[in-house]
PDB file of C-alpha atoms in Angstrom:
ATOM      1  CA  MET A1131      12.194 -45.751 -32.215  1.00 56.00           C
ATOM      2  CA  SER A1132      15.085 -47.713 -31.172  1.00 60.00           C
ATOM      3  CA  THR A1133      14.191 -49.273 -27.253  1.00 58.00           C
ATOM      4  CA  LEU A1134      16.407 -46.625 -25.921  1.00 49.00           C
ATOM      5  CA  GLY A1135      14.610 -43.694 -27.449  1.00 48.00           C
ATOM      6  CA  LYS A1136      11.174 -44.819 -26.226  1.00 45.00           C
ATOM      7  CA  LEU A1137      12.445 -45.393 -22.390  1.00 47.00           C
ATOM      8  CA  CYS A1138      13.824 -41.872 -22.432  1.00 45.00           C
ATOM      9  CA  THR A1139      10.700 -40.797 -24.077  1.00 47.00           C
ATOM     10  CA  ILE A1140       8.803 -42.468 -21.184  1.00 50.00           C
ATOM     11  CA  ALA A1141      10.950 -41.294 -18.700  1.00 45.00           C
ATOM     12  CA  VAL A1142      10.496 -37.419 -19.486  1.00 43.00           C
ATOM     13  CA  ILE A1143       6.155 -38.166 -20.008  1.00 52.00           C
ATOM     14  CA  VAL A1144       7.192 -39.458 -16.314  1.00 43.00           C
ATOM     15  CA  ILE A1145       9.030 -36.587 -15.072  1.00 47.00           C
ATOM     16  CA  ILE A1146       6.638 -33.883 -16.516  1.00 46.00           C
ATOM     17  CA  VAL A1147       4.155 -35.513 -14.760  1.00 43.00           C
ATOM     18  CA  THR A1148       5.201 -36.313 -11.939  1.00 43.00           C
ATOM     19  CA  VAL A1149       6.572 -32.363 -11.778  1.00 39.00           C
ATOM     20  CA  ALA A1150       3.180 -30.708 -12.984  1.00 39.00           C
ATOM     21  CA  GLY A1151       1.624 -33.383  -9.846  1.00 44.00           C
ATOM     22  CA  ALA A1152       3.304 -31.950  -7.459  1.00 40.00           C
ATOM     23  CA  GLY A1153       2.981 -28.205  -8.625  1.00 41.00           C
ATOM     24  CA  LEU A1154      -0.869 -28.903  -8.626  1.00 44.00           C
ATOM     25  CA  GLY A1155      -0.749 -29.997  -5.223  1.00 46.00           C
ATOM     26  CA  PHE A1156       1.237 -27.757  -3.693  1.00 41.00           C
ATOM     27  CA  VAL A1157      -1.183 -25.249  -5.252  1.00 43.00           C
ATOM     28  CA  THR A1158      -4.189 -26.828  -3.828  1.00 48.00           C
ATOM     29  CA  ALA A1159      -2.734 -27.319  -0.146  1.00 46.00           C
ATOM     30  CA  SER A1160      -1.922 -23.424  -0.747  1.00 46.00           C
ATOM     31  CA  ILE A1161      -5.574 -22.811  -1.257  1.00 49.00           C
ATOM     32  CA  ASN A1162      -7.035 -25.093   1.382  1.00 50.00           C
ATOM     33  CA  THR A1163      -5.051 -22.983   3.997  1.00 52.00           C
ATOM     34  CA  LEU A1164      -6.200 -19.589   2.957  1.00 57.00           C
ATOM     35  CA  PRO A1165      -7.622 -17.086   5.232  1.00 60.00           C
ATOM     36  CA  ASP A1166     -11.250 -16.790   5.234  1.00 61.00           C
ATOM     37  CA  LEU A1167     -12.658 -14.054   3.811  1.00 61.00           C
ATOM     38  CA  ASP A1168     -16.497 -14.067   5.291  1.00 57.00           C
ATOM     39  CA  GLY A1169     -15.408 -11.093   8.196  1.00 55.00           C
ATOM     40  CA  GLU A1170     -14.597  -7.442   6.656  1.00 56.00           C
ATOM     41  CA  ILE A1171     -11.192  -6.789   6.337  1.00 62.00           C
ATOM     42  CA  ARG A1172     -11.265  -4.190   8.820  1.00 61.00           C
ATOM     43  CA  PRO A1173      -8.382  -3.989  11.343  1.00 61.00           C
ATOM     44  CA  ALA A1174      -8.640  -2.859  15.189  1.00 54.00           C
ATOM     45  CA  ALA A1175      -8.813   1.550  15.638  1.00 48.00           C
ATOM     46  CA  SER A1176      -7.210   3.930  17.974  1.00 43.00           C
ATOM     47  CA  SER A1177      -9.462   5.889  20.198  1.00 41.00           C
ATOM     48  CA  GLN A1178      -9.115   9.972  20.806  1.00 40.00           C
ATOM     49  CA  ILE A1179     -10.144  11.026  23.630  1.00 39.00           C
ATOM     50  CA  PHE A1180     -11.306  14.912  23.607  1.00 38.00           C
ATOM     51  CA  ASP A1181     -11.733  17.564  26.356  1.00 42.00           C
ATOM     52  CA  ALA A1182     -14.975  18.915  27.198  1.00 44.00           C
ATOM     53  CA  ASN A1183     -14.320  21.772  23.940  1.00 51.00           C
ATOM     54  CA  GLY A1184     -13.441  19.067  21.641  1.00 50.00           C
ATOM     55  CA  LYS A1185      -9.948  19.595  21.296  1.00 49.00           C
ATOM     56  CA  LEU A1186      -8.018  16.393  21.061  1.00 42.00           C
ATOM     57  CA  LEU A1187      -5.835  15.134  24.496  1.00 40.00           C
ATOM     58  CA  ALA A1188      -4.724  12.053  23.138  1.00 41.00           C
ATOM     59  CA  THR A1189      -4.795   9.237  20.717  1.00 46.00           C
ATOM     60  CA  VAL A1190      -4.805   5.993  22.392  1.00 41.00           C
ATOM     61  CA  HIS A1191      -3.988   3.216  20.428  1.00 43.00           C
ATOM     62  CA  SER A1192      -5.113  -1.240  20.141  1.00 49.00           C
ATOM     63  CA  VAL A1193      -2.408  -2.678  18.634  1.00 58.00           C
ATOM     64  CA  GLU A1194      -1.870  -0.217  15.427  1.00 76.00           C
ATOM     65  CA  ASN A1195      -1.840   3.381  15.614  1.00 84.00           C
ATOM     66  CA  ARG A1196      -4.687   3.663  12.911  1.00 88.00           C
ATOM     67  CA  LEU A1197      -7.525   6.045  12.152  1.00 93.00           C
ATOM     68  CA  PRO A1198      -9.952   4.769   9.629  1.00 95.00           C
ATOM     69  CA  VAL A1199     -11.631   6.911   7.188  1.00 97.00           C
ATOM     70  CA  PRO A1200     -14.006   7.010   4.711  1.00 97.00           C
ATOM     71  CA  LEU A1201     -12.653   7.055   0.678  1.00 98.00           C
ATOM     72  CA  ALA A1202     -14.996  10.201   0.372  1.00 98.00           C
ATOM     73  CA  LYS A1203     -12.835  12.293   2.812  1.00 98.00           C
ATOM     74  CA  ILE A1204      -9.490  10.890   1.092  1.00 98.00           C
ATOM     75  CA  PRO A1205      -8.395  13.608  -0.949  1.00 98.00           C
ATOM     76  CA  LYS A1206      -8.391  12.795  -4.621  1.00 98.00           C
ATOM     77  CA  ASN A1207      -4.757  13.760  -5.564  1.00 98.00           C
ATOM     78  CA  LEU A1208      -3.800  11.039  -2.392  1.00 98.00           C
ATOM     79  CA  GLN A1209      -5.578   8.687  -3.959  1.00 98.00           C
ATOM     80  CA  ASN A1210      -4.414   9.170  -7.813  1.00 98.00           C
ATOM     81  CA  ALA A1211      -0.765   9.654  -6.291  1.00 98.00           C
ATOM     82  CA  PHE A1212      -0.983   5.632  -5.130  1.00 98.00           C
ATOM     83  CA  ILE A1213      -2.518   4.555  -7.995  1.00 98.00           C
ATOM     84  CA  ALA A1214      -0.381   6.050 -10.475  1.00 97.00           C
ATOM     85  CA  ASN A1215       2.691   5.125  -8.300  1.00 96.00           C
ATOM     86  CA  GLU A1216       1.239   1.663  -7.401  1.00 95.00           C
ATOM     87  CA  ASP A1217      -0.798   0.174  -9.499  1.00 96.00           C
ATOM     88  CA  VAL A1218      -1.917   2.222 -12.826  1.00 95.00           C
ATOM     89  CA  ARG A1219      -4.402  -0.467 -14.211  1.00 95.00           C
ATOM     90  CA  PHE A1220      -6.183  -0.379 -10.291  1.00 97.00           C
ATOM     91  CA  TYR A1221      -9.671   0.495 -12.008  1.00 96.00           C
ATOM     92  CA  GLN A1222      -8.771  -2.948 -15.125  1.00 95.00           C
ATOM     93  CA  HIS A1223      -7.384  -5.733 -13.468  1.00 95.00           C
ATOM     94  CA  HIS A1224      -9.528  -8.096 -11.183  1.00 94.00           C
ATOM     95  CA  GLY A1225      -7.077  -8.737  -8.583  1.00 94.00           C
ATOM     96  CA  ILE A1226      -3.102  -9.719 -10.459  1.00 93.00           C
ATOM     97  CA  ASP A1227      -1.930  -7.850 -13.475  1.00 90.00           C
ATOM     98  CA  PRO A1228      -0.077  -9.458 -15.437  1.00 85.00           C
ATOM     99  CA  ARG A1229       0.896  -6.853 -17.685  1.00 80.00           C
ATOM    100  CA  GLY A1230       1.953  -4.836 -14.826  1.00 68.00           C
ATOM    101  CA  ILE A1231       3.803  -7.806 -13.708  1.00 68.00           C
ATOM    102  CA  LEU A1232       5.826  -7.643 -17.210  1.00 74.00           C
ATOM    103  CA  ARG A1233       5.849  -3.705 -16.862  1.00 63.00           C
ATOM    104  CA  ALA A1234       8.025  -4.238 -13.398  1.00 59.00           C
ATOM    105  CA  PHE A1235      10.158  -7.128 -14.993  1.00 58.00           C
ATOM    106  CA  TRP A1236      10.918  -4.876 -17.977  1.00 66.00           C
ATOM    107  CA  THR A1237      11.361  -1.739 -16.006  1.00 63.00           C
ATOM    108  CA  ASN A1238      13.270  -3.155 -13.414  1.00 58.00           C
ATOM    109  CA  LEU A1239      15.501  -5.062 -15.516  1.00 64.00           C
ATOM    110  CA  THR A1240      16.428  -2.257 -18.178  1.00 64.00           C
ATOM    111  CA  GLY A1241      16.739   0.792 -15.720  1.00 60.00           C
ATOM    112  CA  HIS A1242      14.916   2.730 -17.974  1.00 58.00           C
ATOM    113  CA  GLY A1243      11.978   4.779 -15.343  1.00 55.00           C
ATOM    114  CA  VAL A1244      10.801   4.525 -11.418  1.00 51.00           C
ATOM    115  CA  SER A1245      11.764   1.283  -9.854  1.00 52.00           C
ATOM    116  CA  GLU A1246       8.637  -0.868 -10.191  1.00 51.00           C
ATOM    117  CA  GLY A1247       6.757  -3.599  -7.991  1.00 59.00           C
ATOM    118  CA  GLY A1248       4.295  -5.602  -9.846  1.00 71.00           C
ATOM    119  CA  SER A1249       1.658  -6.469  -6.291  1.00 89.00           C
ATOM    120  CA  THR A1250      -1.084  -4.691  -7.510  1.00 95.00           C
ATOM    121  CA  ILE A1251      -3.160  -2.749  -4.443  1.00 97.00           C
ATOM    122  CA  THR A1252      -5.308  -5.415  -3.920  1.00 96.00           C
ATOM    123  CA  GLN A1253      -1.973  -7.919  -3.529  1.00 94.00           C
ATOM    124  CA  GLN A1254      -0.321  -5.637  -1.372  1.00 94.00           C
ATOM    125  CA  LEU A1255      -3.690  -5.333   1.059  1.00 95.00           C
ATOM    126  CA  ALA A1256      -3.848  -9.521   0.718  1.00 93.00           C
ATOM    127  CA  LYS A1257      -0.712  -9.203   2.476  1.00 91.00           C
ATOM    128  CA  ASN A1258      -0.745  -6.308   5.112  1.00 89.00           C
ATOM    129  CA  ALA A1259      -4.717  -7.297   6.328  1.00 88.00           C
ATOM    130  CA  PHE A1260      -4.136 -11.660   5.849  1.00 87.00           C
ATOM    131  CA  LEU A1261      -0.427 -12.455   5.376  1.00 82.00           C
ATOM    132  CA  SER A1262       3.027 -12.417   6.748  1.00 74.00           C
ATOM    133  CA  GLN A1263       5.897 -10.501   4.792  1.00 73.00           C
ATOM    134  CA  GLU A1264       8.053 -13.239   4.001  1.00 76.00           C
ATOM    135  CA  ARG A1265       9.178 -13.804   0.473  1.00 71.00           C
ATOM    136  CA  THR A1266       8.288 -17.748  -0.664  1.00 78.00           C
ATOM    137  CA  LEU A1267       6.166 -19.026  -3.199  1.00 79.00           C
ATOM    138  CA  LYS A1268       3.429 -20.168  -0.654  1.00 79.00           C
ATOM    139  CA  ARG A1269       2.539 -16.276   0.397  1.00 79.00           C
ATOM    140  CA  LYS A1270       2.678 -15.100  -3.412  1.00 83.00           C
ATOM    141  CA  ILE A1271       0.574 -17.891  -4.293  1.00 87.00           C
ATOM    142  CA  HIS A1272      -1.943 -17.299  -1.482  1.00 88.00           C
ATOM    143  CA  GLU A1273      -1.311 -13.519  -2.325  1.00 90.00           C
ATOM    144  CA  ALA A1274      -2.727 -13.621  -5.585  1.00 91.00           C
ATOM    145  CA  ILE A1275      -5.652 -15.904  -4.891  1.00 93.00           C
ATOM    146  CA  LEU A1276      -6.454 -13.708  -1.795  1.00 94.00           C
ATOM    147  CA  ALA A1277      -6.249 -10.374  -4.164  1.00 94.00           C
ATOM    148  CA  ILE A1278      -8.608 -12.125  -6.797  1.00 95.00           C
ATOM    149  CA  GLN A1279     -11.067 -12.757  -3.936  1.00 95.00           C
ATOM    150  CA  ILE A1280     -11.046  -9.357  -2.437  1.00 95.00           C
ATOM    151  CA  GLU A1281     -11.850  -8.407  -6.166  1.00 96.00           C
ATOM    152  CA  ARG A1282     -14.827 -10.601  -6.271  1.00 95.00           C
ATOM    153  CA  HIS A1283     -16.528  -9.384  -2.545  1.00 94.00           C
ATOM    154  CA  TYR A1284     -15.419  -5.702  -2.515  1.00 96.00           C
ATOM    155  CA  THR A1285     -15.960  -2.738  -4.655  1.00 97.00           C
ATOM    156  CA  LYS A1286     -12.806  -0.720  -6.085  1.00 98.00           C
ATOM    157  CA  ALA A1287     -13.543   2.250  -3.956  1.00 98.00           C
ATOM    158  CA  GLU A1288     -13.857  -0.749  -0.990  1.00 97.00           C
ATOM    159  CA  ILE A1289     -10.646  -2.274  -1.698  1.00 97.00           C
ATOM    160  CA  LEU A1290      -8.477   1.304  -2.159  1.00 98.00           C
ATOM    161  CA  GLU A1291     -10.388   2.937   1.134  1.00 97.00           C
ATOM    162  CA  MET A1292      -9.181  -0.175   3.033  1.00 96.00           C
ATOM    163  CA  TYR A1293      -6.147  -0.182   1.467  1.00 97.00           C
ATOM    164  CA  LEU A1294      -5.060   3.632   2.387  1.00 98.00           C
ATOM    165  CA  ASN A1295      -6.140   2.344   5.732  1.00 97.00           C
ATOM    166  CA  GLN A1296      -4.577  -0.623   5.870  1.00 94.00           C
ATOM    167  CA  ILE A1297      -0.410   0.482   4.949  1.00 95.00           C
ATOM    168  CA  TYR A1298       1.997   1.491   6.783  1.00 95.00           C
ATOM    169  CA  PHE A1299       4.115   5.048   6.673  1.00 97.00           C
ATOM    170  CA  GLY A1300       6.516   5.070   9.371  1.00 94.00           C
ATOM    171  CA  GLN A1301       6.317   6.652  12.996  1.00 93.00           C
ATOM    172  CA  GLY A1302       3.950   4.128  13.925  1.00 93.00           C
ATOM    173  CA  ALA A1303       1.646   5.612  11.529  1.00 95.00           C
ATOM    174  CA  TYR A1304      -1.399   3.100   9.879  1.00 95.00           C
ATOM    175  CA  GLY A1305      -3.459   4.446   7.030  1.00 97.00           C
ATOM    176  CA  VAL A1306      -3.735   7.871   5.479  1.00 98.00           C
ATOM    177  CA  GLN A1307      -5.799   9.569   8.528  1.00 97.00           C
ATOM    178  CA  ALA A1308      -2.859   8.626  11.112  1.00 96.00           C
ATOM    179  CA  ALA A1309      -0.015   9.681   8.649  1.00 97.00           C
ATOM    180  CA  ALA A1310      -1.599  12.660   7.901  1.00 98.00           C
ATOM    181  CA  GLN A1311      -1.951  13.483  11.379  1.00 96.00           C
ATOM    182  CA  ILE A1312       1.529  12.508  12.412  1.00 97.00           C
ATOM    183  CA  TYR A1313       3.466  13.899  10.198  1.00 98.00           C
ATOM    184  CA  PHE A1314       1.634  17.055   9.121  1.00 98.00           C
ATOM    185  CA  GLY A1315      -0.643  17.707  11.836  1.00 97.00           C
ATOM    186  CA  LYS A1316      -4.165  17.607  10.029  1.00 97.00           C
ATOM    187  CA  ASN A1317      -6.754  15.438   9.328  1.00 97.00           C
ATOM    188  CA  VAL A1318      -6.411  13.907   5.835  1.00 98.00           C
ATOM    189  CA  GLU A1319      -9.062  15.707   3.555  1.00 98.00           C
ATOM    190  CA  ASN A1320      -7.112  18.937   4.261  1.00 98.00           C
ATOM    191  CA  LEU A1321      -3.716  17.693   2.648  1.00 98.00           C
ATOM    192  CA  ASP A1322      -2.617  19.739  -0.232  1.00 98.00           C
ATOM    193  CA  LEU A1323      -0.719  18.014  -3.668  1.00 98.00           C
ATOM    194  CA  ALA A1324       2.280  18.572  -2.422  1.00 98.00           C
ATOM    195  CA  GLU A1325       2.116  16.697   1.278  1.00 98.00           C
ATOM    196  CA  CYS A1326      -0.237  14.442  -0.850  1.00 98.00           C
ATOM    197  CA  ALA A1327       2.561  13.681  -2.759  1.00 98.00           C
ATOM    198  CA  MET A1328       5.068  13.005  -0.161  1.00 98.00           C
ATOM    199  CA  LEU A1329       2.860  11.191   1.782  1.00 98.00           C
ATOM    200  CA  ALA A1330       2.188   8.573  -1.132  1.00 98.00           C
ATOM    201  CA  GLY A1331       5.739   8.349  -1.034  1.00 97.00           C
ATOM    202  CA  ILE A1332       6.811   6.684   1.955  1.00 98.00           C
ATOM    203  CA  PRO A1333       5.489   3.389   2.187  1.00 96.00           C
ATOM    204  CA  LYS A1334       7.944   2.337  -0.495  1.00 93.00           C
ATOM    205  CA  SER A1335      10.290   2.457   1.996  1.00 95.00           C
ATOM    206  CA  PRO A1336       8.853   4.000   5.673  1.00 96.00           C
ATOM    207  CA  ASN A1337      11.902   4.559   7.357  1.00 95.00           C
ATOM    208  CA  TYR A1338      13.565   5.732   4.459  1.00 97.00           C
ATOM    209  CA  TYR A1339      11.155   7.709   3.501  1.00 97.00           C
ATOM    210  CA  SER A1340      10.490   9.685   6.616  1.00 97.00           C
ATOM    211  CA  PRO A1341      10.710  13.533   6.397  1.00 97.00           C
ATOM    212  CA  TYR A1342      11.257  13.151   9.972  1.00 97.00           C
ATOM    213  CA  ASN A1343      14.538  10.834   8.953  1.00 96.00           C
ATOM    214  CA  ASN A1344      15.689  12.127   5.601  1.00 96.00           C
ATOM    215  CA  LEU A1345      13.958  15.051   4.314  1.00 97.00           C
ATOM    216  CA  LYS A1346      15.948  15.026   0.944  1.00 97.00           C
ATOM    217  CA  ALA A1347      14.932  11.361   0.499  1.00 98.00           C
ATOM    218  CA  ALA A1348      11.260  12.265   0.874  1.00 98.00           C
ATOM    219  CA  LYS A1349      11.545  15.284  -1.292  1.00 98.00           C
ATOM    220  CA  GLU A1350      13.312  13.174  -4.089  1.00 98.00           C
ATOM    221  CA  ARG A1351      10.247  10.740  -3.902  1.00 98.00           C
ATOM    222  CA  GLN A1352       7.714  13.428  -3.456  1.00 98.00           C
ATOM    223  CA  ALA A1353       8.770  14.168  -7.203  1.00 98.00           C
ATOM    224  CA  ILE A1354       8.796  10.846  -8.286  1.00 98.00           C
ATOM    225  CA  VAL A1355       5.104  11.008  -7.275  1.00 98.00           C
ATOM    226  CA  LEU A1356       4.636  13.707  -9.125  1.00 98.00           C
ATOM    227  CA  ASP A1357       6.283  12.760 -12.072  1.00 98.00           C
ATOM    228  CA  GLN A1358       3.828   9.694 -12.012  1.00 97.00           C
ATOM    229  CA  MET A1359       0.843  11.722 -12.003  1.00 98.00           C
ATOM    230  CA  VAL A1360       1.822  13.879 -14.689  1.00 98.00           C
ATOM    231  CA  LYS A1361       3.068  10.528 -16.492  1.00 97.00           C
ATOM    232  CA  TYR A1362      -0.300   8.997 -16.221  1.00 97.00           C
ATOM    233  CA  GLY A1363      -2.856  12.302 -16.549  1.00 98.00           C
ATOM    234  CA  TYR A1364      -4.004  12.908 -12.883  1.00 98.00           C
ATOM    235  CA  ILE A1365      -2.152  16.279 -12.877  1.00 98.00           C
ATOM    236  CA  GLU A1366      -0.894  19.202 -15.054  1.00 98.00           C
ATOM    237  CA  GLN A1367       3.074  19.930 -15.706  1.00 98.00           C
ATOM    238  CA  ASP A1368       3.023  23.231 -13.746  1.00 98.00           C
ATOM    239  CA  ALA A1369       1.025  21.822 -10.856  1.00 98.00           C
ATOM    240  CA  ALA A1370       3.918  18.941 -10.646  1.00 98.00           C
ATOM    241  CA  ALA A1371       6.229  21.958 -10.471  1.00 98.00           C
ATOM    242  CA  ARG A1372       4.678  24.196  -7.899  1.00 98.00           C
ATOM    243  CA  ALA A1373       3.937  20.955  -5.674  1.00 98.00           C
ATOM    244  CA  LYS A1374       7.813  20.198  -6.245  1.00 98.00           C
ATOM    245  CA  ALA A1375       8.491  24.207  -5.104  1.00 98.00           C
ATOM    246  CA  GLU A1376       6.329  24.066  -1.992  1.00 98.00           C
ATOM    247  CA  ASP A1377       7.824  23.891   1.776  1.00 96.00           C
ATOM    248  CA  ILE A1378       6.975  20.792   3.763  1.00 95.00           C
ATOM    249  CA  HIS A1379       5.716  22.389   7.103  1.00 96.00           C
ATOM    250  CA  LEU A1380       6.164  18.964   9.489  1.00 97.00           C
ATOM    251  CA  ALA A1381       4.017  18.531  12.134  1.00 97.00           C
ATOM    252  CA  PRO A1382       6.327  18.379  15.933  1.00 94.00           C
ATOM    253  CA  ARG A1383       7.432  14.962  16.459  1.00 88.00           C
ATOM    254  CA  ALA A1384       4.795  12.713  18.098  1.00 71.00           C
ATOM    255  CA  GLY A1385       5.089  12.838  22.160  1.00 59.00           C
ATOM    256  CA  GLN A1386       6.803  16.391  22.213  1.00 49.00           C
ATOM    257  CA  HIS A1387       3.712  18.192  23.495  1.00 45.00           C
ATOM    258  CA  ALA A1388       1.465  16.097  25.462  1.00 43.00           C
ATOM    259  CA  ILE A1389      -1.352  18.035  26.333  1.00 44.00           C
ATOM    260  CA  ALA A1390      -2.873  17.070  30.205  1.00 43.00           C
ATOM    261  CA  PRO A1391      -0.911  13.647  30.865  1.00 36.00           C
ATOM    262  CA  TYR A1392      -2.006  13.441  34.259  1.00 36.00           C
ATOM    263  CA  PHE A1393      -5.556  13.080  33.161  1.00 37.00           C
ATOM    264  CA  ILE A1394      -4.715  11.078  30.124  1.00 30.00           C
ATOM    265  CA  ASP A1395      -2.376   8.633  32.182  1.00 30.00           C
ATOM    266  CA  TYR A1396      -5.313   8.405  34.734  1.00 34.00           C
TER     267      TYR A1396
END
């Protein structure tokens, strides 16, 4: 090999080592700034005020309108709607899903099928509970590492419960219980399939898919959710068809019918 060839080879090796070292340093620095997972991922909840007869007068929010509920009170149809649409391999992966990332990349690249994201439910929980919404490499590294750590700390049922109590549904509602009450005027455990599918479609774009803002778009998104549930075997085609045909009855917007306002303010 000529002297020039040797110099070029050495230069390439130096560049590779430098880039690898910088990358390793970046990842190490990212790991060192990760939030602590020792405490539970339990965001502040709202308080509810009832009269002497047990009638709800008002909900007083701490920071966010959130009413956590155990997974046992969340309908299976709602759980499955989120899994079918957000993370179909939720019960198989360990926080991150390379297959899901590749599938989402191919689907979005070719335009064949429903547009998908590559983040797992656990990654979304990590982002919503600990991280900002900024789209940077550092945040994505944090998200992936935290997702793996969360999977080591919690069971799948616990992760799904925390996720469903964490996500934002628009109209100031965080978590499935607050969303069920705001949109349908009922507790989440009483939602039917059509309502579950509509609710599961909202977080993709809470403002756009809010049935208060755009019922047509919300129904279209609901249909996609139902089709995904059929595709992955969670419901039958005829059940999806009935849910699509069902009229959605929305609750009045919050604040339209305040009860005992003077008592609540006092």
